Coordinates of C-alpha atoms and ligand atoms in Angstrom, one line a residue:
X1 CA -23.8 -61.7 -48.1
X2 CA -25.5 -59.0 -51.0
X3 CA -24.0 -55.6 -50.0
X4 CA -25.4 -52.5 -49.5
X5 CA -23.1 -50.5 -51.7
X6 CA -20.3 -51.6 -54.0
X7 CA -17.6 -49.3 -55.2
X8 CA -17.1 -50.2 -59.4
X9 CA -14.0 -49.8 -60.6
X10 CA -12.2 -51.0 -63.4
X11 CA -9.2 -51.0 -65.7
X12 CA -9.8 -47.3 -67.0
X13 CA -9.5 -46.2 -63.2
X14 CA -6.8 -47.8 -62.5
X15 CA -4.9 -47.1 -65.8
X16 CA -5.6 -43.5 -65.5
X17 CA -4.4 -43.6 -61.5
X18 CA -0.8 -44.8 -62.9
X19 CA -0.8 -42.3 -65.4
X20 CA -1.4 -39.7 -62.6
X21 CA 1.1 -41.5 -60.6
X22 CA 3.8 -40.8 -62.8
X23 CA 2.8 -37.2 -63.9
X24 CA 4.6 -34.5 -63.1
X25 CA 2.1 -32.8 -61.2
X26 CA 0.0 -34.7 -58.3
X27 CA -2.0 -32.5 -57.0
X28 CA -4.7 -29.6 -59.0
X29 CA -3.4 -30.3 -61.8
X30 CA -4.8 -30.8 -65.6
X31 CA -6.9 -33.5 -64.8
X32 CA -8.8 -31.6 -61.6
X33 CA -9.4 -28.8 -63.9
X34 CA -11.1 -31.4 -66.6
X35 CA -13.1 -32.5 -63.9
X36 CA -14.3 -29.8 -62.7
X37 CA -15.2 -28.6 -66.3
X38 CA -17.0 -31.6 -67.2
X39 CA -18.9 -31.9 -63.9
X40 CA -20.1 -28.1 -64.3
X41 CA -21.3 -29.2 -67.8
X42 CA -22.9 -32.3 -66.1
X43 CA -24.7 -30.0 -63.8
X44 CA -25.0 -27.2 -66.3
X45 CA -23.7 -24.4 -64.3
X46 CA -21.2 -21.5 -65.0
X47 CA -18.5 -23.4 -62.8
X48 CA -17.4 -26.4 -60.6
X49 CA -14.5 -26.4 -57.5
X50 CA -13.2 -29.6 -56.8
X51 CA -12.2 -30.3 -53.1
X52 CA -11.4 -32.8 -50.7
X53 CA -14.5 -34.6 -49.7
X54 CA -18.5 -33.7 -49.4
X55 CA -17.6 -32.2 -46.1
X56 CA -14.9 -29.8 -47.4
X57 CA -17.4 -28.9 -49.9
X58 CA -20.0 -28.2 -47.7
X59 CA -17.2 -26.2 -45.3
X60 CA -16.2 -24.4 -48.2
X61 CA -19.7 -23.1 -49.6
X62 CA -20.9 -21.8 -45.7
X63 CA -17.7 -20.1 -45.5
X64 CA -17.3 -18.3 -48.8
X65 CA -20.8 -17.1 -48.3
X66 CA -19.6 -15.2 -45.2
X67 CA -21.7 -17.0 -42.7
X68 CA -20.4 -16.5 -38.9
X69 CA -21.6 -16.1 -35.5
X70 CA -25.1 -14.4 -34.9
X71 CA -26.2 -16.3 -38.2
X72 CA -28.7 -19.2 -38.5
X73 CA -29.0 -21.3 -41.2
X74 CA -32.4 -23.8 -41.9
X75 CA -31.7 -27.3 -42.6
X76 CA -33.0 -30.8 -42.2
X77 CA -32.2 -33.0 -39.3
X78 CA -33.1 -36.0 -41.4
X79 CA -29.6 -36.3 -42.8
X80 CA -26.3 -36.9 -42.0
X81 CA -24.3 -35.2 -39.4
X82 CA -21.9 -33.4 -42.3
X83 CA -24.7 -31.2 -43.3
X84 CA -25.3 -29.4 -40.2
X85 CA -21.7 -29.6 -38.8
X86 CA -20.7 -27.6 -41.7
X87 CA -22.6 -24.6 -40.1
X88 CA -21.8 -24.9 -36.9
X89 CA -18.0 -24.7 -37.9
X90 CA -18.7 -21.1 -39.0
X91 CA -20.2 -20.1 -35.9
X92 CA -23.4 -19.9 -37.4
X93 CA -26.4 -21.8 -36.0
X94 CA -28.3 -24.8 -37.7
X95 CA -32.1 -24.5 -37.1
X96 CA -33.7 -27.4 -37.6
X97 CA -37.2 -27.9 -40.0
X98 CA -39.0 -30.9 -39.8
X99 CA -39.3 -32.9 -43.1
X100 CA -42.2 -34.6 -45.4
X101 CA -42.8 -38.2 -45.0
X102 CA -43.4 -39.1 -48.7
X103 CA -39.8 -37.7 -50.2
X104 CA -38.2 -37.4 -47.0
X105 CA -36.6 -34.1 -47.4
X106 CA -37.0 -30.8 -45.7
X107 CA -40.8 -29.4 -45.8
X108 CA -41.0 -26.1 -47.5
X109 CA -44.4 -25.4 -46.1
X110 CA -42.5 -25.5 -42.5
X111 CA -39.8 -23.2 -43.4
X112 CA -40.9 -19.4 -43.1
X113 CA -41.8 -20.0 -39.5
X114 CA -38.5 -20.5 -38.4
X115 CA -37.1 -17.4 -40.6
X116 CA -35.8 -14.9 -38.2
X117 CA -33.6 -11.6 -38.7
X118 CA -30.8 -14.1 -38.1
X119 CA -31.5 -16.4 -41.1
X120 CA -28.9 -15.9 -43.8
X121 CA -29.3 -19.2 -45.7
X122 CA -31.4 -22.3 -46.3
X123 CA -29.5 -25.9 -47.0
X124 CA -31.7 -28.4 -48.6
X125 CA -30.3 -31.9 -48.7
X126 CA -31.6 -33.8 -51.7
X127 CA -31.7 -37.3 -49.2
X128 CA -31.1 -40.4 -50.8
X129 CA -31.1 -39.3 -54.4
X130 CA -34.3 -37.5 -54.4
X131 CA -33.9 -33.8 -54.9
X132 CA -36.3 -31.8 -52.9
X133 CA -38.8 -29.5 -53.8
X134 CA -36.5 -26.9 -55.3
X135 CA -39.1 -24.6 -57.1
X136 CA -40.9 -23.6 -53.3
X137 CA -37.3 -23.7 -51.3
X138 CA -35.8 -21.3 -54.1
X139 CA -38.9 -19.0 -54.1
X140 CA -38.6 -18.8 -50.0
X141 CA -35.3 -17.9 -50.1
X142 CA -35.7 -15.3 -53.1
X143 CA -38.2 -13.7 -51.1
X144 CA -36.4 -13.2 -47.9
X145 CA -32.7 -13.0 -49.5
X146 CA -31.2 -15.9 -48.2
X147 CA -28.3 -18.0 -49.9
X148 CA -29.1 -21.5 -51.2
X149 CA -26.6 -24.2 -50.4
X150 CA -27.7 -27.5 -51.5
X151 CA -26.2 -31.0 -50.1
X152 CA -26.3 -32.9 -53.2
X153 CA -23.9 -35.5 -51.3
X154 CA -26.3 -38.3 -52.3
X155 CA -27.8 -36.6 -55.6
X156 CA -25.4 -36.6 -58.7
X157 CA -27.6 -36.3 -61.7
X158 CA -31.1 -36.0 -59.8
X159 CA -32.9 -33.0 -61.1
X160 CA -36.3 -31.3 -61.0
X161 CA -38.0 -30.7 -64.4
X162 CA -34.8 -31.0 -66.0
X163 CA -32.6 -28.8 -63.9
X164 CA -30.2 -30.7 -62.3
X165 CA -29.0 -31.0 -58.6
X166 CA -26.6 -28.7 -57.6
X167 CA -27.4 -26.2 -60.0
X168 CA -30.2 -23.9 -57.8
X169 CA -27.9 -22.5 -55.3
X170 CA -24.5 -23.6 -54.4
X171 CA -24.5 -27.5 -55.1
X172 CA -22.2 -29.7 -52.7
X173 CA -21.0 -33.1 -54.0
X174 CA -19.7 -35.8 -52.2
X175 CA -17.2 -38.5 -54.0
X176 CA -16.8 -40.8 -51.1
X177 CA -16.7 -44.3 -51.9
X178 CA -20.2 -45.7 -51.7
X179 CA -21.4 -42.4 -53.6
X180 CA -23.3 -42.8 -57.0
X181 CA -19.9 -41.7 -58.5
X182 CA -16.6 -41.7 -56.5
X183 CA -12.5 -41.1 -56.0
X184 CA -12.3 -42.6 -53.0
X185 CA -12.4 -39.1 -51.4
X186 CA -13.4 -36.1 -52.7
X187 CA -16.1 -33.5 -53.6
X188 CA -16.9 -30.8 -55.6
X189 CA -18.6 -27.3 -55.4
X190 CA -21.1 -26.2 -58.3
X191 CA -22.3 -22.4 -59.0
X192 CA -23.2 -20.4 -61.2
X193 CA -21.9 -17.2 -59.6
X194 CA -18.0 -16.4 -60.5
X195 CA -17.1 -14.6 -57.5
X196 CA -18.7 -17.6 -55.0
X197 CA -16.1 -19.8 -57.5
X198 CA -13.3 -17.6 -57.0
X199 CA -13.5 -17.2 -53.4
X200 CA -13.9 -21.1 -53.0
X201 CA -10.9 -21.6 -55.3
X202 CA -9.0 -19.3 -52.7
X203 CA -10.5 -21.4 -49.9
X204 CA -9.5 -24.3 -50.5
X205 CA -6.0 -23.9 -50.9
X206 CA -4.9 -21.0 -47.8
X207 CA -7.1 -18.0 -49.4
X208 CA -3.8 -17.7 -51.8
X209 CA -4.6 -15.4 -55.0
X210 CA -1.6 -16.8 -56.2
X211 CA 1.2 -19.2 -54.9
X212 CA 2.3 -18.1 -51.3
X213 CA -0.1 -14.8 -51.8
X214 CA -2.8 -15.0 -49.1
X215 CA -5.4 -12.7 -49.2
X216 CA -7.8 -14.6 -46.6
X217 CA -7.9 -17.3 -44.5
X218 CA -8.5 -20.7 -46.0
X219 CA -7.7 -24.6 -45.5
X220 CA -5.9 -27.2 -47.1
X221 CA -9.0 -29.1 -49.2
X222 CA -7.4 -29.3 -52.7
X223 CA -8.1 -32.7 -54.6
X224 CA -5.4 -34.5 -55.8
X225 CA -4.5 -35.9 -59.8
X226 CA -4.8 -39.1 -58.6
X227 CA -8.1 -38.7 -57.5
X228 CA -9.4 -36.5 -60.2
X229 CA -8.1 -39.2 -62.7
X230 CA -10.5 -41.9 -61.1
X231 CA -13.2 -39.4 -61.2
X232 CA -13.0 -38.5 -65.1
X233 CA -14.2 -42.3 -66.2
X234 CA -16.6 -42.4 -63.0
X235 CA -18.6 -39.4 -64.1
X236 CA -18.9 -40.3 -67.6
X237 CA -20.2 -43.7 -66.7
X238 CA -22.3 -42.4 -63.9
X239 CA -25.5 -41.6 -66.2
X240 CA -25.3 -45.1 -67.2
X241 CA -25.5 -46.6 -63.7
X242 CA -27.9 -44.2 -62.5
X243 CA -30.1 -45.4 -64.9
X244 CA -29.3 -49.2 -63.6
X245 CA -29.7 -48.0 -59.9
X246 CA -33.4 -46.5 -61.1
X247 CA -33.9 -49.9 -63.2
X248 CA -33.2 -51.8 -60.1
X249 CA -35.4 -49.5 -58.0
X250 CA -38.5 -49.9 -60.1
X251 CA -38.3 -53.8 -59.8
X252 CA -38.2 -53.5 -56.2
X253 CA -40.7 -51.5 -56.2
X254 CA -42.9 -53.4 -58.4
X255 CA -42.2 -56.5 -56.4
X256 CA -42.2 -55.6 -52.9
X257 CA -45.3 -56.5 -50.7
X258 CA -46.0 -55.1 -47.0
X259 CA -43.5 -52.2 -46.7
X260 CA -44.1 -48.6 -48.0
X261 CA -42.2 -48.2 -51.1
X262 CA -40.1 -44.9 -51.8
X263 CA -42.0 -42.2 -53.9
X264 CA -41.1 -40.6 -56.7
X265 CA -42.5 -37.0 -56.7
X266 CA -43.8 -35.6 -59.8
X267 CA -41.3 -33.9 -61.8
X268 CA -38.4 -35.0 -59.7
X269 CA -35.6 -37.5 -61.3
X270 CA -34.6 -39.6 -58.7
X271 CA -31.3 -41.2 -58.9
X272 CA -31.3 -43.9 -55.8
X273 CA -28.3 -43.5 -53.8
X274 CA -30.6 -45.2 -51.6
X275 CA -33.6 -47.1 -52.0
X276 CA -35.2 -46.6 -48.9
X277 CA -38.4 -48.3 -47.7
X278 CA -40.6 -47.9 -44.7
X279 CA -42.1 -50.5 -41.9
X280 CA -43.5 -48.5 -39.4
X281 CA -44.7 -50.8 -36.1
X282 CA -48.4 -50.7 -34.6
X283 CA -46.7 -49.1 -31.6
X284 CA -44.6 -46.7 -33.2
X285 CA -41.2 -48.2 -32.3
X286 CA -38.7 -49.6 -34.5
X287 CA -39.8 -53.2 -33.6
X288 CA -41.2 -54.1 -37.4
X289 CA -38.1 -52.3 -38.9
X290 CA -35.4 -54.2 -36.9
X291 CA -37.3 -57.3 -37.4
X292 CA -37.2 -57.2 -40.9
X293 CA -33.4 -56.1 -41.1
X294 CA -32.7 -59.0 -38.6
X295 CA -34.4 -61.6 -41.2
X296 CA -32.8 -59.8 -44.3
X297 CA -29.4 -60.2 -42.4
X298 CA -30.1 -64.2 -41.7
X299 CA -30.9 -64.2 -45.6
X300 CA -27.5 -62.8 -46.6
X301 CA -28.7 -59.4 -47.7
X302 CA -26.9 -56.1 -45.8
X303 CA -29.6 -53.5 -44.7
X304 CA -28.6 -49.9 -42.9
X305 CA -30.8 -47.3 -41.4
X306 CA -29.7 -43.5 -42.5
X307 CA -30.2 -42.3 -40.3
X308 CA -31.2 -43.5 -36.7
X309 CA -31.5 -40.7 -34.7
X310 CA -32.2 -37.1 -36.0
X311 CA -29.2 -34.9 -35.7
X312 CA -30.5 -32.6 -33.1
X313 CA -30.5 -35.8 -31.0
X314 CA -26.8 -36.6 -31.7
X315 CA -24.5 -35.7 -28.4
X316 CA -22.9 -33.0 -30.0
X317 CA -26.3 -30.9 -30.3
X318 CA -27.7 -31.8 -26.9
X319 CA -24.4 -30.9 -25.3
X320 CA -25.4 -27.6 -27.8
X321 CA -28.5 -27.0 -26.2
X322 CA -30.7 -28.4 -28.8
X323 CA -34.0 -29.8 -27.4
X324 CA -35.9 -30.5 -30.8
X325 CA -38.3 -33.1 -31.6
X326 CA -39.4 -32.7 -34.8
X327 CA -42.1 -35.4 -35.0
X328 CA -42.1 -37.0 -38.9
X329 CA -38.3 -37.1 -38.4
X330 CA -38.6 -38.9 -35.1
X331 CA -41.3 -41.3 -36.8
X332 CA -39.0 -41.8 -39.8
X333 CA -35.6 -42.7 -37.6
X334 CA -38.0 -45.4 -36.7
X335 CA -39.4 -46.5 -39.8
X336 CA -36.7 -46.4 -42.3
X337 CA -34.6 -49.4 -43.9
X338 CA -32.2 -49.0 -46.8
X339 CA -31.8 -52.2 -49.4
X340 CA -28.9 -52.7 -51.6
X341 CA -30.0 -51.1 -55.2
X342 CA -26.7 -50.6 -56.6
X343 CA -25.8 -50.8 -60.4
X344 CA -23.6 -54.2 -59.4
X345 CA -26.9 -56.0 -58.5
X346 CA -27.6 -59.1 -60.7
X347 CA -31.3 -60.0 -61.9
X348 CA -30.8 -62.8 -59.1
X349 CA -29.8 -60.4 -56.4
X350 CA -32.9 -58.3 -56.5
X351 CA -35.2 -61.8 -56.9
X352 CA -33.7 -62.5 -53.6
X353 CA -33.9 -59.0 -51.9
X354 CA -37.8 -59.1 -52.9
X355 CA -38.4 -63.0 -51.8
X356 CA -36.7 -62.3 -48.6
X357 CA -38.8 -59.1 -48.3
X358 CA -42.0 -60.5 -48.8
X359 CA -41.4 -63.4 -46.9
X360 CA -40.5 -61.7 -43.9
X361 CA -43.6 -59.3 -44.2
X362 CA -45.9 -62.4 -44.8
X363 CA -44.5 -63.9 -41.5
X364 CA -45.1 -60.8 -39.6
X365 CA -48.5 -60.5 -40.6
X366 CA -49.0 -64.3 -40.2
X367 CA -48.0 -63.9 -36.5
Ligands
PLP1 C1 -21.4 -38.4 -47.8 C2 -22.5 -37.2 -47.4 C3 -21.5 -36.0 -47.2 C4 -20.4 -35.9 -46.5 O1 -19.2 -36.8 -47.6 P1 -18.1 -37.1 -47.7 O2 -17.5 -37.0 -49.0 O3 -18.0 -38.2 -46.6 O4 -17.3 -35.7 -46.7 C5 -22.7 -35.0 -46.5 N1 -23.7 -35.0 -46.7 C6 -24.7 -35.9 -47.0 C7 -25.8 -36.3 -47.0 C8 -23.9 -37.4 -47.2 O5 -24.3 -38.4 -47.8

């Protein structure tokens, strides 16, 4: 089976973990600080604050911007539920705006119609590793005095005109096992604002300004030294691995027929956390996509649908009274299929994937 994702862990991570394990400080010590400094430098931000996951990065980011009951946050429904759930945890309300079918990201031209006096922030998600149209989004945010919290959980190293994802607003990254770099579980918040960084550092550790002095409410969202030890070599190898993802994606885009391949938007550096094709069915259902997925499984190729249900149709959101039906998100949820693109693929794997997709689509065209 060619897997859809494979963590790349080697000797360097192994040695670093053992050194961290036998060090005197197991949590939030020198390795965590080094990872923060290196990650901030990588993103071109003044600060980076390490936390326990991408989810807790998002929860911290929305909390330190003071969001709460009565506030609204504009975001995309075509994402992992964590993006909007972080908003719910503060008591604020996610407001969903439809996405574009070319980059799968929130459609900036639809944002202003959803802004109300209660709107406090925009939370764009750089889906599959392609950054959003951040020039449009940040200009709307400036005009309406809104915070921008970027869900960059899939976009380590992505950029817009050379400016890194996570550096446009408050950036939230995940180091989950399958992300472009991993610590197993882990996350990072990036910001240029020292006050936001200071609040995030307190929030991740019970609001403490110093040990046992709780200034404000917080959680335990700390990162361990063992995880930071894995993150350091992972971060060093990230640019090279992103390039391998891009090369794999370029091969697939050149060789696939009969499916709609992902589009790289001008000026935007895509890091292909996922390589996601669209397979429209004539009747608007997911039949053609599902048939391709079944054929690829038979051929020993794992695929996944990210995401089969827009967030507002999750049972949680239906219970909260959400009744949105945004046409592009609905359609994409029935058309998208992610194929393996990770850097551990061999040239033979890529050939196998392209051959199997083309064969399945030709059979379908002929039938
Ligand atoms: C992975 C992911 C998250 C959550 O990150 P975790 O580290 O798993 O908590 C949030 N948003 C998106 C878009 C993700 O892909």
